[in-house]
Amino acid sequence: MARQLKLGAFMRPVSLHTGAWRYPGAWPDANFNFRHLKRMAQRLEEAAFDAFFMADHLAVLNMPADALKRSHTVTSFEPFTLLSALAAVTERIGLVATASTTFDAPYHVARRFASLDHLSEGRAGWNVVTTSNPEAALNFGLEEHVEHGDRYRRAREFVDVVTGLWDSFADDAFVRDVEAGVYVDPSRMRALGHKGEFLSVRGPLNIARPPQGWPVIVQAGASEPGRQLAAETAEVVFAAPRRLAEAQEFYKDVKGRMAAVGRDPDHLKILPGAFIVVGDSVEEARERRARLDALVHVDSAFGSLSTMLGHDVSGFDPDGPLPDLPATNASRSSQERIVAFARRENLSIRQIAQRVGGYSGLAFVGTPQTIADGMQEWLEAEGCDGFNVMFPYLPQGLDDVVDRVVPELRRRGIFRAAYEGRTLRDHLGLPRPENRWFPASGDAL
């Protein structure tokens, strides 16, 4: 059987494009309207998408007020609250949320995701992030952001602690013997007893082991420490290559690192972000993209560029080249990506801002057939295992993908006709992790 695409939906913000909320017919409040989000989650489930993914921010984005006032990302739901509500109105689609390893405690994170996995009957996924926005540090009692390398070392330890907490109970620990009056077998419970460089956590977690064993571990980022962290811990990676050759290099590198640390490369799914604009013709799709890009105000464009570079560009000549920048303590992979394409295409700062202010990443803009051609090429060339789909405007952009692109992918045999299992691990073809303390209980439920 031919390889099949895995498809996630990037839904916070509902569109990364800063002009999305202004597009004719779009829902301006889609980011913060439960009725709209419920409808979109159900439509994605109808199309058998693997997961509904919510990124998260722990601060208002660090951009000038003139840019911020034009942003639809200023207000969004807290991910666990929204996904718990969506768990009650969906049945199969995975529910993935971001949680920071820099500004949260592993016990909190383990407990929340275990709860979401139980509430959704095995559909939770944890997007592991180190939090790039320096202003988030100011919301958690710090005067400056945690150093980049320290954030990644803490993240590696944090993941070990969380997964250890998820393994606190054997699957058969809760005997609930009414006659004998025994609710839990203490011999099937284990305290973690972790003391490391950054964390000290006794355990055990006060919740039963999640239905999936562990919620699926998701990661984003392409920096050197990010790649190594993915190879050691991730089961899904949201990547951001713009070209197939870049994607193939990333795919080969990360999966090669997995083999070096004793992990099966098939147990990681790499899903680049893909911005999809559908038209009846390629020309119509391009016109829609151009119309969307024209809605990005110059203030928003320069603000977005400063945020992604981790450096204020307002003092530079907007019509000159991007000067050499110091390494950022925010998102290094984002800075490196922008600098690379600016140098490659000899762009001025104004031209870079116009690209970044809308969406500068991988885009499939065309008919359902040409879009499917591109997605199939990336899959078959081992540039990816699927895509984390980004929609240009809501609801029409999402409906176009569900109603027009997905049927074409199915016609080619590269996307499922219906869900074949119930859990997110089932959808992604990932094994249920064995319990580290109680190996015999690691079998499937």
Short mmCIF file of C-alpha atoms in Angstrom, two decimals:
data_model
loop_
_atom_site.label_atom_id
_atom_site.label_comp_id
_atom_site.label_asym_id
_atom_site.label_seq_id
_atom_site.Cartn_x
_atom_site.Cartn_y
_atom_site.Cartn_z
CA MET A 1 0.00 0.00 0.00
CA ALA A 2 1.28 3.46 -0.89
CA ARG A 3 2.29 5.80 1.91
CA GLN A 4 -0.54 8.00 3.08
CA LEU A 5 -0.46 11.60 4.23
CA LYS A 6 -1.05 12.60 7.84
CA LEU A 7 -2.88 15.91 8.13
CA GLY A 8 -3.03 18.25 11.09
CA ALA A 9 -4.90 21.56 11.16
CA PHE A 10 -3.15 24.61 12.59
CA MET A 11 -5.96 26.38 14.46
CA ARG A 12 -4.50 28.94 16.87
CA PRO A 13 -4.55 31.48 15.52
CA VAL A 14 -7.10 30.15 13.08
CA SER A 15 -4.90 31.55 10.32
CA LEU A 16 -1.28 32.65 10.60
CA HIS A 17 -1.88 35.20 7.87
CA THR A 18 -2.30 38.63 9.45
CA GLY A 19 -4.84 39.69 6.83
CA ALA A 20 -7.09 36.63 7.31
CA TRP A 21 -9.67 38.30 9.56
CA ARG A 22 -10.20 41.09 6.99
CA TYR A 23 -10.80 38.86 3.95
CA PRO A 24 -14.30 39.24 2.42
CA GLY A 25 -16.68 36.73 4.01
CA ALA A 26 -14.25 35.76 6.76
CA TRP A 27 -15.25 35.53 10.42
CA PRO A 28 -13.31 38.36 12.10
CA ASP A 29 -13.86 36.76 15.52
CA ALA A 30 -13.05 33.18 14.51
CA ASN A 31 -10.11 33.02 16.91
CA PHE A 32 -12.30 33.68 19.95
CA ASN A 33 -15.76 32.34 19.13
CA PHE A 34 -16.55 28.85 20.40
CA ARG A 35 -19.47 28.34 18.02
CA HIS A 36 -17.17 28.94 15.05
CA LEU A 37 -14.36 26.78 16.45
CA LYS A 38 -16.78 23.94 17.18
CA ARG A 39 -18.08 24.05 13.62
CA MET A 40 -14.53 24.00 12.21
CA ALA A 41 -13.41 21.10 14.43
CA GLN A 42 -16.43 19.07 13.34
CA ARG A 43 -15.79 19.81 9.66
CA LEU A 44 -12.17 18.70 10.04
CA GLU A 45 -13.36 15.53 11.73
CA GLU A 46 -15.75 14.88 8.84
CA ALA A 47 -12.67 14.97 6.60
CA ALA A 48 -10.79 12.56 8.93
CA PHE A 49 -7.99 14.99 9.76
CA ASP A 50 -5.53 13.53 12.24
CA ALA A 51 -5.52 16.46 14.64
CA PHE A 52 -6.77 19.91 15.57
CA PHE A 53 -3.67 21.79 16.77
CA MET A 54 -3.65 24.78 19.12
CA ALA A 55 -0.43 26.73 19.46
CA ASP A 56 -0.19 28.95 22.51
CA HIS A 57 1.35 32.22 23.63
CA LEU A 58 2.07 33.16 27.23
CA ALA A 59 2.20 36.88 26.47
CA VAL A 60 0.73 39.36 24.04
CA LEU A 61 3.04 39.23 21.01
CA ASN A 62 6.05 41.50 21.40
CA MET A 63 5.40 43.96 18.58
CA PRO A 64 4.82 47.73 18.42
CA ALA A 65 1.35 49.01 19.27
CA ASP A 66 0.74 50.11 15.67
CA ALA A 67 1.28 46.51 14.59
CA LEU A 68 -0.45 44.92 17.55
CA LYS A 69 -3.68 46.82 16.93
CA ARG A 70 -3.97 45.07 13.56
CA SER A 71 -3.37 41.55 14.89
CA HIS A 72 -6.08 38.92 15.35
CA THR A 73 -3.81 37.00 17.72
CA VAL A 74 -4.28 39.39 20.65
CA THR A 75 -7.04 37.24 22.14
CA SER A 76 -7.40 33.48 21.94
CA PHE A 77 -8.72 30.75 24.21
CA GLU A 78 -6.43 28.96 26.64
CA PRO A 79 -5.82 25.64 24.84
CA PHE A 80 -6.80 23.11 27.52
CA THR A 81 -10.08 24.86 28.21
CA LEU A 82 -11.03 24.93 24.55
CA LEU A 83 -9.86 21.41 23.71
CA SER A 84 -11.70 19.97 26.70
CA ALA A 85 -14.87 21.61 25.38
CA LEU A 86 -14.18 20.33 21.86
CA ALA A 87 -13.58 16.82 23.21
CA ALA A 88 -17.27 16.72 24.16
CA VAL A 89 -18.49 17.66 20.66
CA THR A 90 -16.10 15.49 18.60
CA GLU A 91 -15.34 11.77 18.63
CA ARG A 92 -12.21 10.95 16.63
CA ILE A 93 -10.06 13.95 15.74
CA GLY A 94 -6.85 14.39 17.77
CA LEU A 95 -6.59 17.38 20.11
CA VAL A 96 -3.09 18.86 20.36
CA ALA A 97 -2.14 21.72 22.68
CA THR A 98 1.03 23.65 23.36
CA ALA A 99 2.47 23.67 26.88
CA SER A 100 5.73 25.39 27.80
CA THR A 101 8.64 23.58 29.43
CA THR A 102 10.14 26.94 30.42
CA PHE A 103 7.28 28.56 32.33
CA ASP A 104 5.22 25.65 33.59
CA ALA A 105 5.73 22.82 36.07
CA PRO A 106 5.95 19.23 34.83
CA TYR A 107 3.40 17.99 37.36
CA HIS A 108 0.82 20.49 36.05
CA VAL A 109 1.53 19.58 32.43
CA ALA A 110 1.40 15.83 33.08
CA ARG A 111 -1.90 16.15 34.95
CA ARG A 112 -3.59 18.36 32.34
CA PHE A 113 -2.65 16.16 29.39
CA ALA A 114 -3.56 12.96 31.24
CA SER A 115 -6.95 14.49 32.00
CA LEU A 116 -7.48 15.60 28.40
CA ASP A 117 -6.51 12.13 27.16
CA HIS A 118 -9.07 10.52 29.48
CA LEU A 119 -11.80 13.06 28.63
CA SER A 120 -11.25 12.56 24.89
CA GLU A 121 -10.78 8.78 25.13
CA GLY A 122 -7.23 8.85 23.83
CA ARG A 123 -6.97 11.85 21.51
CA ALA A 124 -4.55 14.21 23.30
CA GLY A 125 -1.19 15.44 22.06
CA TRP A 126 1.39 17.67 23.78
CA ASN A 127 3.22 20.24 21.66
CA VAL A 128 6.48 20.67 23.59
CA VAL A 129 7.81 24.24 23.35
CA THR A 130 10.54 26.20 25.10
CA THR A 131 8.71 29.56 24.54
CA SER A 132 10.57 31.97 22.27
CA ASN A 133 8.83 35.27 23.19
CA PRO A 134 11.13 37.13 25.64
CA GLU A 135 8.17 39.07 27.05
CA ALA A 136 6.64 35.86 28.38
CA ALA A 137 9.42 35.81 30.99
CA LEU A 138 8.07 39.07 32.42
CA ASN A 139 4.75 37.35 33.16
CA PHE A 140 6.43 34.70 35.29
CA GLY A 141 8.53 36.74 37.70
CA LEU A 142 11.71 36.98 35.59
CA GLU A 143 13.50 40.13 34.48
CA GLU A 144 14.90 38.58 31.30
CA HIS A 145 14.34 35.50 29.18
CA VAL A 146 15.98 32.18 30.05
CA GLU A 147 19.06 31.54 27.90
CA HIS A 148 18.40 29.50 24.72
CA GLY A 149 20.64 26.55 25.61
CA ASP A 150 19.28 26.35 29.15
CA ARG A 151 15.72 26.27 27.80
CA TYR A 152 16.50 23.20 25.68
CA ARG A 153 18.34 21.34 28.43
CA ARG A 154 15.43 22.00 30.77
CA ALA A 155 13.01 20.83 28.06
CA ARG A 156 14.82 17.50 27.70
CA GLU A 157 14.65 16.90 31.44
CA PHE A 158 11.06 18.15 31.56
CA VAL A 159 9.88 15.59 28.98
CA ASP A 160 11.51 12.76 30.94
CA VAL A 161 9.73 13.89 34.10
CA VAL A 162 6.31 14.23 32.44
CA THR A 163 6.48 10.83 30.77
CA GLY A 164 7.65 9.30 34.05
CA LEU A 165 4.66 10.84 35.81
CA TRP A 166 2.29 9.45 33.17
CA ASP A 167 3.68 6.02 34.06
CA SER A 168 2.90 6.45 37.79
CA PHE A 169 0.24 3.71 37.73
CA ALA A 170 0.13 0.40 35.94
CA ASP A 171 -2.86 0.04 33.64
CA ASP A 172 -4.35 -2.55 36.02
CA ALA A 173 -3.67 -0.58 39.23
CA PHE A 174 -7.29 0.46 39.79
CA VAL A 175 -8.90 -2.82 40.80
CA ARG A 176 -12.09 -1.26 42.28
CA ASP A 177 -12.99 -4.47 44.12
CA VAL A 178 -16.30 -3.54 45.73
CA GLU A 179 -16.58 -6.73 47.80
CA ALA A 180 -13.07 -6.50 49.25
CA GLY A 181 -13.22 -2.73 49.56
CA VAL A 182 -9.97 -2.27 47.62
CA TYR A 183 -9.92 0.59 45.12
CA VAL A 184 -6.24 0.65 44.08
CA ASP A 185 -3.32 -1.76 44.39
CA PRO A 186 -0.43 0.26 45.91
CA SER A 187 2.10 -2.21 44.54
CA ARG A 188 1.08 -1.05 41.05
CA MET A 189 1.89 2.59 41.83
CA ARG A 190 5.34 4.20 41.57
CA ALA A 191 6.68 7.54 42.85
CA LEU A 192 9.03 9.15 40.31
CA GLY A 193 11.56 10.53 42.78
CA HIS A 194 13.28 12.78 40.22
CA LYS A 195 16.08 15.18 41.13
CA GLY A 196 17.90 16.73 38.18
CA GLU A 197 19.65 19.86 36.94
CA PHE A 198 16.47 21.93 36.76
CA LEU A 199 13.67 19.90 38.32
CA SER A 200 12.80 18.05 41.50
CA VAL A 201 9.55 16.08 41.38
CA ARG A 202 8.54 13.33 43.78
CA GLY A 203 5.31 11.99 42.24
CA PRO A 204 3.31 9.88 41.73
CA LEU A 205 0.78 11.64 39.50
CA ASN A 206 -2.69 11.59 41.06
CA ILE A 207 -4.45 10.39 37.93
CA ALA A 208 -4.63 7.04 36.15
CA ARG A 209 -2.29 6.35 33.23
CA PRO A 210 -3.63 7.98 30.04
CA PRO A 211 -5.55 5.76 27.58
CA GLN A 212 -2.76 6.21 25.02
CA GLY A 213 -0.12 5.38 27.61
CA TRP A 214 1.32 8.79 26.88
CA PRO A 215 -0.42 11.56 24.91
CA VAL A 216 1.39 11.99 21.59
CA ILE A 217 4.51 14.17 21.96
CA VAL A 218 4.71 16.90 19.33
CA GLN A 219 7.50 19.39 18.71
CA ALA A 220 8.27 22.31 16.41
CA GLY A 221 11.52 24.00 15.50
CA ALA A 222 14.55 23.30 13.36
CA SER A 223 17.50 24.64 15.36
CA GLU A 224 20.35 22.27 16.24
CA PRO A 225 19.12 21.65 19.82
CA GLY A 226 15.56 21.44 18.49
CA ARG A 227 16.49 18.70 16.03
CA GLN A 228 18.25 16.69 18.71
CA LEU A 229 15.35 17.08 21.15
CA ALA A 230 12.97 15.90 18.40
CA ALA A 231 15.11 12.87 17.63
CA GLU A 232 15.21 11.87 21.29
CA THR A 233 11.63 12.61 22.36
CA ALA A 234 9.17 13.67 19.63
CA GLU A 235 6.59 11.55 17.85
CA VAL A 236 5.40 14.34 15.55
CA VAL A 237 7.43 17.33 14.35
CA PHE A 238 5.88 20.47 12.91
CA ALA A 239 8.61 21.78 10.59
CA ALA A 240 8.81 24.93 8.46
CA PRO A 241 10.85 24.29 5.28
CA ARG A 242 9.90 26.33 2.22
CA ARG A 243 11.54 24.11 -0.39
CA LEU A 244 11.52 20.38 -0.98
CA ALA A 245 15.32 20.11 -0.82
CA GLU A 246 15.31 21.77 2.63
CA ALA A 247 12.55 19.42 3.75
CA GLN A 248 14.43 16.35 2.54
CA GLU A 249 17.57 17.42 4.42
CA PHE A 250 15.59 17.98 7.63
CA TYR A 251 13.69 14.69 7.22
CA LYS A 252 16.87 12.67 6.64
CA ASP A 253 18.77 14.41 9.44
CA VAL A 254 16.17 14.04 12.19
CA LYS A 255 15.27 10.47 11.31
CA GLY A 256 18.97 9.61 11.11
CA ARG A 257 19.47 11.03 14.60
CA MET A 258 16.63 8.81 15.81
CA ALA A 259 18.40 5.70 14.63
CA ALA A 260 21.56 6.89 16.40
CA VAL A 261 19.74 7.06 19.75
CA GLY A 262 18.01 3.71 19.26
CA ARG A 263 14.58 4.91 18.14
CA ASP A 264 12.61 3.59 15.17
CA PRO A 265 12.42 6.38 12.54
CA ASP A 266 8.89 5.24 11.64
CA HIS A 267 7.82 6.31 15.13
CA LEU A 268 8.19 9.98 14.19
CA LYS A 269 5.94 11.81 11.72
CA ILE A 270 7.32 14.99 10.17
CA LEU A 271 4.59 17.44 9.13
CA PRO A 272 5.73 20.72 7.53
CA GLY A 273 3.38 23.66 7.76
CA ALA A 274 1.53 24.14 4.46
CA PHE A 275 -0.54 27.22 3.62
CA ILE A 276 -3.26 26.20 1.14
CA VAL A 277 -5.23 28.53 -1.15
CA VAL A 278 -7.71 26.84 -3.50
CA GLY A 279 -9.20 28.20 -6.71
CA ASP A 280 -11.03 26.92 -9.79
CA SER A 281 -7.85 27.73 -11.70
CA VAL A 282 -4.27 28.43 -10.69
CA GLU A 283 -4.80 32.04 -11.76
CA GLU A 284 -7.87 32.42 -9.54
CA ALA A 285 -6.02 30.93 -6.56
CA ARG A 286 -3.15 33.35 -7.10
CA GLU A 287 -5.60 36.25 -7.30
CA ARG A 288 -7.10 35.17 -3.96
CA ARG A 289 -3.63 35.00 -2.42
CA ALA A 290 -2.77 38.45 -3.81
CA ARG A 291 -6.02 39.89 -2.48
CA LEU A 292 -5.28 38.41 0.92
CA ASP A 293 -1.70 39.71 0.95
CA ALA A 294 -2.95 43.19 0.03
CA LEU A 295 -4.89 43.30 3.33
CA VAL A 296 -1.67 43.26 5.37
CA HIS A 297 -0.96 46.77 6.65
CA VAL A 298 2.64 47.97 6.54
CA ASP A 299 2.62 48.43 10.35
CA SER A 300 1.70 44.80 10.79
CA ALA A 301 4.31 43.67 8.28
CA PHE A 302 7.23 45.37 10.03
CA GLY A 303 5.95 44.32 13.46
CA SER A 304 5.72 40.70 12.40
CA LEU A 305 9.22 40.79 10.93
CA SER A 306 10.69 42.22 14.15
CA THR A 307 8.95 39.50 16.18
CA MET A 308 10.20 36.66 13.99
CA LEU A 309 13.77 38.01 13.85
CA GLY A 310 13.88 38.66 17.58
CA HIS A 311 15.26 42.09 16.72
CA ASP A 312 13.61 45.49 16.13
CA VAL A 313 14.07 46.48 12.47
CA SER A 314 12.42 49.90 12.75
CA GLY A 315 15.79 51.67 12.92
CA PHE A 316 17.09 50.18 9.66
CA ASP A 317 16.67 51.57 6.14
CA PRO A 318 13.49 49.80 4.95
CA ASP A 319 14.70 49.80 1.36
CA GLY A 320 18.17 48.52 2.24
CA PRO A 321 19.33 44.95 2.84
CA LEU A 322 18.96 43.19 6.14
CA PRO A 323 22.20 43.75 8.08
CA ASP A 324 23.95 41.04 10.04
CA LEU A 325 22.05 40.41 13.28
CA PRO A 326 23.21 39.00 16.60
CA ALA A 327 21.88 35.55 17.48
CA THR A 328 18.48 35.91 19.07
CA ASN A 329 17.48 34.48 22.43
CA ALA A 330 13.98 34.02 20.99
CA SER A 331 13.31 31.63 18.08
CA ARG A 332 16.64 30.96 16.38
CA SER A 333 15.21 28.69 13.70
CA SER A 334 12.77 31.45 12.69
CA GLN A 335 15.55 34.03 12.46
CA GLU A 336 17.81 31.69 10.49
CA ARG A 337 15.02 30.84 8.03
CA ILE A 338 14.19 34.50 7.30
CA VAL A 339 17.83 35.56 6.94
CA ALA A 340 18.47 32.66 4.56
CA PHE A 341 15.64 33.46 2.15
CA ALA A 342 16.38 37.22 2.34
CA ARG A 343 19.99 36.60 1.31
CA ARG A 344 19.03 34.04 -1.32
CA GLU A 345 16.51 36.32 -3.02
CA ASN A 346 18.37 39.60 -2.36
CA LEU A 347 15.37 41.22 -0.66
CA SER A 348 15.16 44.60 1.01
CA ILE A 349 13.80 44.85 4.55
CA ARG A 350 10.52 46.21 3.14
CA GLN A 351 10.21 43.24 0.78
CA ILE A 352 10.99 40.79 3.57
CA ALA A 353 8.35 42.45 5.78
CA GLN A 354 5.74 42.18 3.05
CA ARG A 355 6.42 38.45 2.78
CA VAL A 356 6.54 37.78 6.51
CA GLY A 357 3.63 40.08 7.28
CA GLY A 358 1.32 37.78 5.38
CA TYR A 359 2.80 34.30 5.33
CA SER A 360 6.25 33.51 3.98
CA GLY A 361 6.40 29.74 4.40
CA LEU A 362 5.52 26.77 2.22
CA ALA A 363 2.34 27.44 0.25
CA PHE A 364 0.30 25.37 -2.20
CA VAL A 365 -1.72 27.85 -4.27
CA GLY A 366 -3.76 26.40 -7.11
CA THR A 367 -6.52 23.96 -8.02
CA PRO A 368 -7.31 20.84 -5.98
CA GLN A 369 -5.35 18.87 -8.57
CA THR A 370 -2.19 21.01 -8.57
CA ILE A 371 -2.24 21.23 -4.77
CA ALA A 372 -2.54 17.44 -4.53
CA ASP A 373 0.34 17.15 -7.05
CA GLY A 374 2.56 19.19 -4.75
CA MET A 375 1.58 17.35 -1.59
CA GLN A 376 2.08 13.97 -3.26
CA GLU A 377 5.51 15.01 -4.55
CA TRP A 378 6.68 15.97 -1.05
CA LEU A 379 5.34 12.72 0.41
CA GLU A 380 6.89 10.44 -2.20
CA ALA A 381 10.23 12.30 -2.19
CA GLU A 382 10.51 11.82 1.60
CA GLY A 383 10.26 15.49 2.35
CA CYS A 384 7.48 14.78 4.85
CA ASP A 385 4.98 12.31 6.26
CA GLY A 386 2.13 14.77 5.81
CA PHE A 387 1.34 18.42 6.52
CA ASN A 388 0.16 20.73 9.26
CA VAL A 389 -2.37 22.64 7.17
CA MET A 390 -2.79 26.40 7.55
CA PHE A 391 -5.89 28.06 6.18
CA PRO A 392 -5.84 31.48 4.47
CA TYR A 393 -9.18 32.68 5.87
CA LEU A 394 -12.09 31.10 7.75
CA PRO A 395 -14.45 29.45 7.14
CA GLN A 396 -14.11 29.37 3.34
CA GLY A 397 -10.44 28.42 3.25
CA LEU A 398 -11.06 25.44 5.53
CA ASP A 399 -14.15 24.37 3.59
CA ASP A 400 -12.16 24.52 0.34
CA VAL A 401 -9.61 22.06 1.71
CA VAL A 402 -12.22 19.74 3.22
CA ASP A 403 -14.60 19.75 0.25
CA ARG A 404 -12.16 19.97 -2.66
CA VAL A 405 -8.58 19.01 -1.78
CA VAL A 406 -9.26 16.05 0.54
CA PRO A 407 -11.43 14.22 -2.06
CA GLU A 408 -8.62 14.60 -4.61
CA LEU A 409 -6.08 13.17 -2.15
CA ARG A 410 -8.43 10.24 -1.52
CA ARG A 411 -8.88 9.66 -5.23
CA ARG A 412 -5.13 9.21 -5.47
CA GLY A 413 -5.07 6.79 -2.52
CA ILE A 414 -2.79 8.98 -0.39
CA PHE A 415 -5.27 9.95 2.34
CA ARG A 416 -7.67 7.82 4.35
CA ALA A 417 -11.35 7.56 3.41
CA ALA A 418 -12.32 7.32 7.09
CA TYR A 419 -10.71 6.89 10.50
CA GLU A 420 -9.49 3.35 11.09
CA GLY A 421 -8.99 3.66 14.85
CA ARG A 422 -10.13 5.77 17.78
CA THR A 423 -7.00 7.31 19.28
CA LEU A 424 -4.54 9.86 17.94
CA ARG A 425 -1.87 7.16 18.07
CA ASP A 426 -4.11 4.98 15.89
CA HIS A 427 -4.46 7.77 13.32
CA LEU A 428 -0.72 8.41 13.19
CA GLY A 429 0.35 4.77 13.28
CA LEU A 430 2.31 5.21 16.51
CA PRO A 431 2.80 2.45 19.10
CA ARG A 432 1.49 2.74 22.64
CA PRO A 433 4.53 3.34 24.89
CA GLU A 434 5.46 0.67 27.38
CA ASN A 435 5.20 1.71 31.03
CA ARG A 436 8.77 2.18 32.25
CA TRP A 437 7.96 0.91 35.76
CA PHE A 438 5.42 -1.81 34.88
CA PRO A 439 6.46 -3.19 31.47
CA ALA A 440 3.83 -5.92 31.37
CA SER A 441 1.11 -3.25 31.54
CA GLY A 442 2.35 -1.50 28.40
CA ASP A 443 0.27 -3.67 26.08
CA ALA A 444 -2.56 -2.08 24.15
CA LEU A 445 -5.79 -1.63 26.09
#
